mmCIF file of C-alpha atoms in Angstrom:
data_model
loop_
_atom_site.group_PDB
_atom_site.id
_atom_site.type_symbol
_atom_site.label_atom_id
_atom_site.label_comp_id
_atom_site.label_asym_id
_atom_site.label_seq_id
_atom_site.Cartn_x
_atom_site.Cartn_y
_atom_site.Cartn_z
ATOM 1 C CA MET A 377 68.808 71.831 63.969
ATOM 2 C CA ALA A 378 65.199 71.618 62.787
ATOM 3 C CA ASN A 379 65.631 68.233 61.147
ATOM 4 C CA LYS A 380 68.304 66.688 63.367
ATOM 5 C CA VAL A 381 67.387 63.695 65.514
ATOM 6 C CA ALA A 382 69.066 62.425 68.678
ATOM 7 C CA LEU A 383 68.539 59.118 70.428
ATOM 8 C CA VAL A 384 69.010 59.257 74.209
ATOM 9 C CA THR A 385 68.988 56.104 76.335
ATOM 10 C CA GLY A 386 68.144 56.201 80.020
ATOM 11 C CA ALA A 387 65.980 59.186 79.140
ATOM 12 C CA ALA A 388 63.351 58.939 81.876
ATOM 13 C CA ARG A 389 65.315 60.728 84.591
ATOM 14 C CA GLY A 390 68.582 62.291 85.664
ATOM 15 C CA ILE A 391 71.282 63.176 83.151
ATOM 16 C CA GLY A 392 69.331 61.508 80.354
ATOM 17 C CA LEU A 393 66.221 63.629 80.861
ATOM 18 C CA ALA A 394 68.305 66.782 81.304
ATOM 19 C CA THR A 395 69.970 65.996 77.969
ATOM 20 C CA VAL A 396 66.607 65.457 76.288
ATOM 21 C CA ASN A 397 65.299 68.818 77.488
ATOM 22 C CA LEU A 398 68.457 70.658 76.455
ATOM 23 C CA MET A 399 68.524 69.079 72.993
ATOM 24 C CA LEU A 400 64.863 69.951 72.486
ATOM 25 C CA ALA A 401 65.538 73.546 73.526
ATOM 26 C CA ARG A 402 68.256 73.684 70.879
ATOM 27 C CA GLY A 403 65.965 72.527 68.113
ATOM 28 C CA TRP A 404 66.655 68.805 67.974
ATOM 29 C CA GLN A 405 64.040 66.086 67.787
ATOM 30 C CA VAL A 406 64.626 63.341 70.333
ATOM 31 C CA ALA A 407 63.873 59.642 70.617
ATOM 32 C CA MET A 408 63.686 58.867 74.346
ATOM 33 C CA LEU A 409 64.583 55.295 75.335
ATOM 34 C CA ASP A 410 64.138 53.705 78.748
ATOM 35 C CA ARG A 411 63.072 50.381 80.239
ATOM 36 C CA ASP A 412 60.949 52.048 82.943
ATOM 37 C CA ALA A 413 57.822 52.533 80.852
ATOM 38 C CA PRO A 414 55.685 54.449 83.400
ATOM 39 C CA GLU A 415 58.486 56.870 84.261
ATOM 40 C CA LEU A 416 59.354 57.278 80.568
ATOM 41 C CA ASP A 417 55.778 58.134 79.634
ATOM 42 C CA LYS A 418 55.630 60.617 82.493
ATOM 43 C CA ALA A 419 58.906 62.259 81.429
ATOM 44 C CA ALA A 420 57.831 62.530 77.784
ATOM 45 C CA ARG A 421 54.406 63.987 78.533
ATOM 46 C CA GLY A 422 54.009 67.425 77.012
ATOM 47 C CA LEU A 423 57.365 67.400 75.218
ATOM 48 C CA ASP A 424 56.988 68.497 71.613
ATOM 49 C CA ASP A 425 59.393 66.888 69.122
ATOM 50 C CA ALA A 426 60.146 64.003 71.497
ATOM 51 C CA MET A 427 58.814 60.457 71.416
ATOM 52 C CA PRO A 428 59.238 57.718 74.045
ATOM 53 C CA PHE A 429 60.327 54.210 73.076
ATOM 54 C CA PHE A 430 60.257 51.444 75.661
ATOM 55 C CA CYS A 431 63.543 49.559 75.316
ATOM 56 C CA ASP A 432 65.853 47.595 77.561
ATOM 57 C CA VAL A 433 69.216 48.319 75.944
ATOM 58 C CA SER A 434 70.681 45.076 77.313
ATOM 59 C CA SER A 435 68.251 43.108 75.124
ATOM 60 C CA GLU A 436 69.528 42.492 71.605
ATOM 61 C CA GLU A 437 65.996 41.748 70.414
ATOM 62 C CA GLN A 438 64.491 44.949 71.846
ATOM 63 C CA VAL A 439 67.277 47.108 70.437
ATOM 64 C CA ALA A 440 66.879 45.455 67.026
ATOM 65 C CA GLU A 441 63.175 46.349 67.062
ATOM 66 C CA THR A 442 63.554 49.865 68.449
ATOM 67 C CA ILE A 443 66.114 51.406 66.071
ATOM 68 C CA PRO A 444 63.982 50.730 62.958
ATOM 69 C CA ALA A 445 60.956 52.104 64.834
ATOM 70 C CA ILE A 446 62.857 55.332 65.532
ATOM 71 C CA LEU A 447 63.885 55.642 61.893
ATOM 72 C CA GLY A 448 60.322 54.937 60.844
ATOM 73 C CA ARG A 449 59.112 57.802 63.039
ATOM 74 C CA PHE A 450 61.828 60.385 62.408
ATOM 75 C CA GLY A 451 63.402 59.285 59.123
ATOM 76 C CA ARG A 452 67.003 59.832 60.227
ATOM 77 C CA LEU A 453 69.400 59.684 63.154
ATOM 78 C CA ASP A 454 72.146 62.236 63.788
ATOM 79 C CA ALA A 455 73.324 61.491 67.325
ATOM 80 C CA VAL A 456 73.272 58.586 69.758
ATOM 81 C CA VAL A 457 73.687 59.307 73.475
ATOM 82 C CA ASN A 458 74.342 56.074 75.357
ATOM 83 C CA ASN A 459 73.398 57.188 78.853
ATOM 84 C CA ALA A 460 71.487 54.182 80.266
ATOM 85 C CA GLY A 461 73.273 52.584 83.172
ATOM 86 C CA VAL A 462 72.885 50.776 86.462
ATOM 87 C CA ALA A 463 74.926 51.222 89.627
ATOM 88 C CA GLU A 464 75.411 48.302 91.990
ATOM 89 C CA PHE A 465 78.157 48.684 94.567
ATOM 90 C CA GLY A 466 79.737 46.234 96.987
ATOM 91 C CA PRO A 467 83.067 44.875 98.244
ATOM 92 C CA ILE A 468 84.990 42.927 95.635
ATOM 93 C CA GLU A 469 84.771 39.642 97.543
ATOM 94 C CA GLN A 470 81.001 40.024 97.880
ATOM 95 C CA THR A 471 80.383 40.844 94.213
ATOM 96 C CA ASP A 472 78.930 37.661 92.769
ATOM 97 C CA PHE A 473 78.753 36.876 89.077
ATOM 98 C CA ALA A 474 75.042 37.677 88.914
ATOM 99 C CA MET A 475 75.733 41.261 90.040
ATOM 100 C CA TRP A 476 78.689 41.504 87.664
ATOM 101 C CA ARG A 477 76.488 40.441 84.733
ATOM 102 C CA ARG A 478 73.635 42.808 85.657
ATOM 103 C CA VAL A 479 76.023 45.750 85.582
ATOM 104 C CA MET A 480 77.818 44.689 82.393
ATOM 105 C CA ASP A 481 74.561 43.862 80.586
ATOM 106 C CA THR A 482 73.357 47.454 80.714
ATOM 107 C CA ASN A 483 76.486 49.565 81.166
ATOM 108 C CA LEU A 484 78.641 47.888 78.510
ATOM 109 C CA ASP A 485 76.528 45.543 76.387
ATOM 110 C CA GLY A 486 73.810 48.184 76.025
ATOM 111 C CA VAL A 487 76.283 50.731 74.652
ATOM 112 C CA PHE A 488 77.601 48.162 72.181
ATOM 113 C CA LEU A 489 74.169 46.974 71.032
ATOM 114 C CA VAL A 490 72.567 50.396 70.542
ATOM 115 C CA THR A 491 75.564 51.798 68.696
ATOM 116 C CA GLN A 492 75.937 48.759 66.434
ATOM 117 C CA ALA A 493 72.276 48.969 65.459
ATOM 118 C CA ALA A 494 72.546 52.709 64.764
ATOM 119 C CA ILE A 495 75.723 52.688 62.653
ATOM 120 C CA PRO A 496 73.994 52.433 59.242
ATOM 121 C CA ALA A 497 71.795 55.459 60.034
ATOM 122 C CA LEU A 498 74.762 57.409 61.430
ATOM 123 C CA LYS A 499 76.724 56.725 58.231
ATOM 124 C CA ASP A 500 73.968 58.453 56.256
ATOM 125 C CA THR A 501 74.160 61.614 58.392
ATOM 126 C CA ARG A 502 77.859 61.509 59.373
ATOM 127 C CA GLY A 503 76.521 61.586 62.884
ATOM 128 C CA SER A 504 77.953 61.363 66.376
ATOM 129 C CA ILE A 505 78.082 58.971 69.311
ATOM 130 C CA VAL A 506 78.375 60.143 72.912
ATOM 131 C CA ASN A 507 78.880 57.440 75.515
ATOM 132 C CA ILE A 508 78.395 58.224 79.186
ATOM 133 C CA ALA A 509 80.991 56.521 81.364
ATOM 134 C CA SER A 510 82.004 57.764 84.819
ATOM 135 C CA ILE A 511 84.880 59.115 86.822
ATOM 136 C CA SER A 512 84.871 55.567 88.236
ATOM 137 C CA GLY A 513 86.136 54.371 84.865
ATOM 138 C CA LEU A 514 89.155 56.671 85.146
ATOM 139 C CA ARG A 515 90.138 56.120 88.769
ATOM 140 C CA ALA A 516 89.580 53.124 90.991
ATOM 141 C CA SER A 517 87.511 53.346 94.127
ATOM 142 C CA THR A 518 86.189 50.998 96.767
ATOM 143 C CA LEU A 519 82.960 49.053 96.194
ATOM 144 C CA ARG A 520 83.016 49.582 92.415
ATOM 145 C CA VAL A 521 84.646 46.510 90.937
ATOM 146 C CA ALA A 522 81.756 45.853 88.524
ATOM 147 C CA TYR A 523 80.628 49.443 87.989
ATOM 148 C CA GLY A 524 84.107 50.900 87.565
ATOM 149 C CA THR A 525 85.227 48.107 85.262
ATOM 150 C CA SER A 526 82.133 48.511 83.095
ATOM 151 C CA LYS A 527 82.764 52.234 82.730
ATOM 152 C CA ALA A 528 86.457 51.721 81.951
ATOM 153 C CA ALA A 529 85.363 49.338 79.207
ATOM 154 C CA VAL A 530 82.985 51.987 77.811
ATOM 155 C CA ILE A 531 85.952 54.366 77.576
ATOM 156 C CA GLN A 532 87.922 51.849 75.500
ATOM 157 C CA LEU A 533 84.846 51.027 73.399
ATOM 158 C CA THR A 534 84.543 54.742 72.606
ATOM 159 C CA ARG A 535 88.116 54.840 71.342
ATOM 160 C CA GLN A 536 87.470 51.786 69.189
ATOM 161 C CA GLN A 537 84.371 53.403 67.726
ATOM 162 C CA ALA A 538 86.272 56.598 66.951
ATOM 163 C CA ALA A 539 89.135 54.702 65.330
ATOM 164 C CA GLU A 540 86.952 52.509 63.154
ATOM 165 C CA LEU A 541 84.028 54.779 62.284
ATOM 166 C CA GLY A 542 85.930 57.968 61.536
ATOM 167 C CA GLU A 543 86.293 57.044 57.880
ATOM 168 C CA TYR A 544 82.497 57.400 57.610
ATOM 169 C CA GLY A 545 82.542 60.817 59.252
ATOM 170 C CA ILE A 546 81.072 59.391 62.462
ATOM 171 C CA ARG A 547 82.488 60.899 65.653
ATOM 172 C CA ALA A 548 82.590 59.047 68.987
ATOM 173 C CA ASN A 549 83.351 60.681 72.330
ATOM 174 C CA CYS A 550 82.879 59.823 75.990
ATOM 175 C CA VAL A 551 81.754 61.928 78.952
ATOM 176 C CA CYS A 552 82.816 60.856 82.446
ATOM 177 C CA PRO A 553 80.660 62.578 85.075
ATOM 178 C CA GLY A 554 82.024 63.024 88.563
ATOM 179 C CA PRO A 555 79.732 63.289 91.599
ATOM 180 C CA VAL A 556 76.424 64.759 90.411
ATOM 181 C CA ARG A 557 73.698 66.194 92.636
ATOM 182 C CA THR A 558 70.906 63.865 91.570
ATOM 183 C CA LYS A 559 67.918 62.997 93.751
ATOM 184 C CA LEU A 560 69.282 59.480 94.178
ATOM 185 C CA ALA A 561 72.759 60.650 95.185
ATOM 186 C CA MET A 562 71.402 63.102 97.707
ATOM 187 C CA ALA A 563 69.155 60.411 99.158
ATOM 188 C CA VAL A 564 71.990 57.934 99.779
ATOM 189 C CA HIS A 565 75.011 60.176 100.430
ATOM 190 C CA THR A 566 75.506 60.949 104.098
ATOM 191 C CA GLN A 567 76.750 64.372 105.151
ATOM 192 C CA GLU A 568 80.137 62.788 105.789
ATOM 193 C CA ILE A 569 80.280 61.546 102.188
ATOM 194 C CA ILE A 570 79.143 64.919 100.845
ATOM 195 C CA ASP A 571 81.819 66.711 102.846
ATOM 196 C CA ALA A 572 84.487 64.276 101.674
ATOM 197 C CA TYR A 573 83.547 64.826 98.023
ATOM 198 C CA HIS A 574 83.585 68.596 98.480
ATOM 199 C CA ASP A 575 87.069 68.354 99.999
ATOM 200 C CA ALA A 576 88.353 66.196 97.137
ATOM 201 C CA ILE A 577 86.889 68.247 94.262
ATOM 202 C CA PRO A 578 88.774 71.436 93.326
ATOM 203 C CA LEU A 579 85.499 73.251 92.580
ATOM 204 C CA ASN A 580 84.271 72.245 96.053
ATOM 205 C CA ARG A 581 80.853 71.050 94.945
ATOM 206 C CA TYR A 582 78.855 68.388 93.174
ATOM 207 C CA GLY A 583 77.973 68.920 89.527
ATOM 208 C CA SER A 584 74.431 69.273 88.235
ATOM 209 C CA GLU A 585 72.602 67.209 85.662
ATOM 210 C CA ILE A 586 72.349 70.172 83.287
ATOM 211 C CA GLU A 587 76.113 70.771 83.500
ATOM 212 C CA ILE A 588 76.714 67.229 82.244
ATOM 213 C CA ALA A 589 74.025 67.651 79.582
ATOM 214 C CA GLU A 590 75.766 70.776 78.275
ATOM 215 C CA VAL A 591 78.905 68.771 77.537
ATOM 216 C CA ILE A 592 76.888 66.014 75.871
ATOM 217 C CA ALA A 593 74.989 68.473 73.692
ATOM 218 C CA PHE A 594 78.233 70.154 72.630
ATOM 219 C CA LEU A 595 79.737 66.839 71.536
ATOM 220 C CA CYS A 596 76.604 66.074 69.511
ATOM 221 C CA SER A 597 76.719 69.447 67.792
ATOM 222 C CA ASP A 598 78.513 70.759 64.721
ATOM 223 C CA GLN A 599 80.638 72.888 67.062
ATOM 224 C CA ALA A 600 82.477 69.647 67.912
ATOM 225 C CA SER A 601 82.909 68.613 64.263
ATOM 226 C CA TYR A 602 86.648 67.909 64.670
ATOM 227 C CA VAL A 603 86.406 66.280 68.105
ATOM 228 C CA THR A 604 86.452 62.483 68.214
ATOM 229 C CA GLY A 605 87.967 59.757 70.350
ATOM 230 C CA GLN A 606 88.042 62.045 73.373
ATOM 231 C CA ILE A 607 87.369 61.156 77.002
ATOM 232 C CA ILE A 608 86.065 64.230 78.817
ATOM 233 C CA ALA A 609 85.760 64.225 82.595
ATOM 234 C CA SER A 610 83.001 66.605 83.651
ATOM 235 C CA ASP A 611 83.879 66.357 87.310
ATOM 236 C CA GLY A 612 84.916 69.696 88.798
ATOM 237 C CA GLY A 613 88.561 68.629 88.567
ATOM 238 C CA PHE A 614 88.108 65.485 90.682
ATOM 239 C CA GLU A 615 90.080 63.183 88.366
ATOM 240 C CA SER A 616 92.960 65.606 87.902
ATOM 241 C CA THR A 617 93.884 66.002 91.553
ATOM 242 C CA GLY A 618 95.132 62.520 92.413
ATOM 243 C CA VAL A 619 95.744 62.145 96.130
ATOM 244 C CA GLY A 620 96.695 64.469 98.930
ATOM 245 C CA LEU A 621 94.873 67.625 97.885
ATOM 246 C CA PRO A 622 92.338 67.766 100.750
ATOM 247 C CA ALA A 623 95.103 67.760 103.386
ATOM 248 C CA LEU A 624 97.163 70.331 101.492
ATOM 249 C CA ARG A 625 94.196 72.639 101.035
ATOM 250 C CA SER A 626 93.736 73.144 104.769
#
């Protein structure tokens, strides 16, 4: 992996930063993208073989400037991890168009823009794309009309990428995390919510950031060389259970 290069968006925290650290540990070089410049610089401090790039992935101009800068620094690009996302929740009748656009700009447009800009470099390396969607893109839930729809669209975009880019040897896959024990989630989830998730998840727990990163790293690796167009829920079985399981389990 000494010469392989991964681009990770939303790299300043959470699943993105966990993915950066895991890829580095496995010998990759990593371009870290985020629009939170202070947090990005802090996250990248002391990381050998990683370089931060300030970039708002919803901005076509910034993406167009950043991809050449990454290639200028590293000389190649072997994997793109589209992890950057925003989460804004609210009842469907209270979701105005401004909120809808904020969510779509980053969660969907950002995935499209970064991948489009990276395709020529990925052709050269027969590289891989890993898009991060959500369990909310696989099953509907309250308060997530914009978020869930954006993630469902990322799932379909992944399939399109796999179908159209396979002839160049480029693989495209999608990871759908379930509830993950991030600092933000633990700060906003009440005990009642935590208990409800535990009841609904067959593994009876939240996932961890590193558990999601492990799946991402696998899909970027040569071990997944014949895996493309796949939608993988890393969710403790949450998506598979449908309805009724909590009551039956008692």
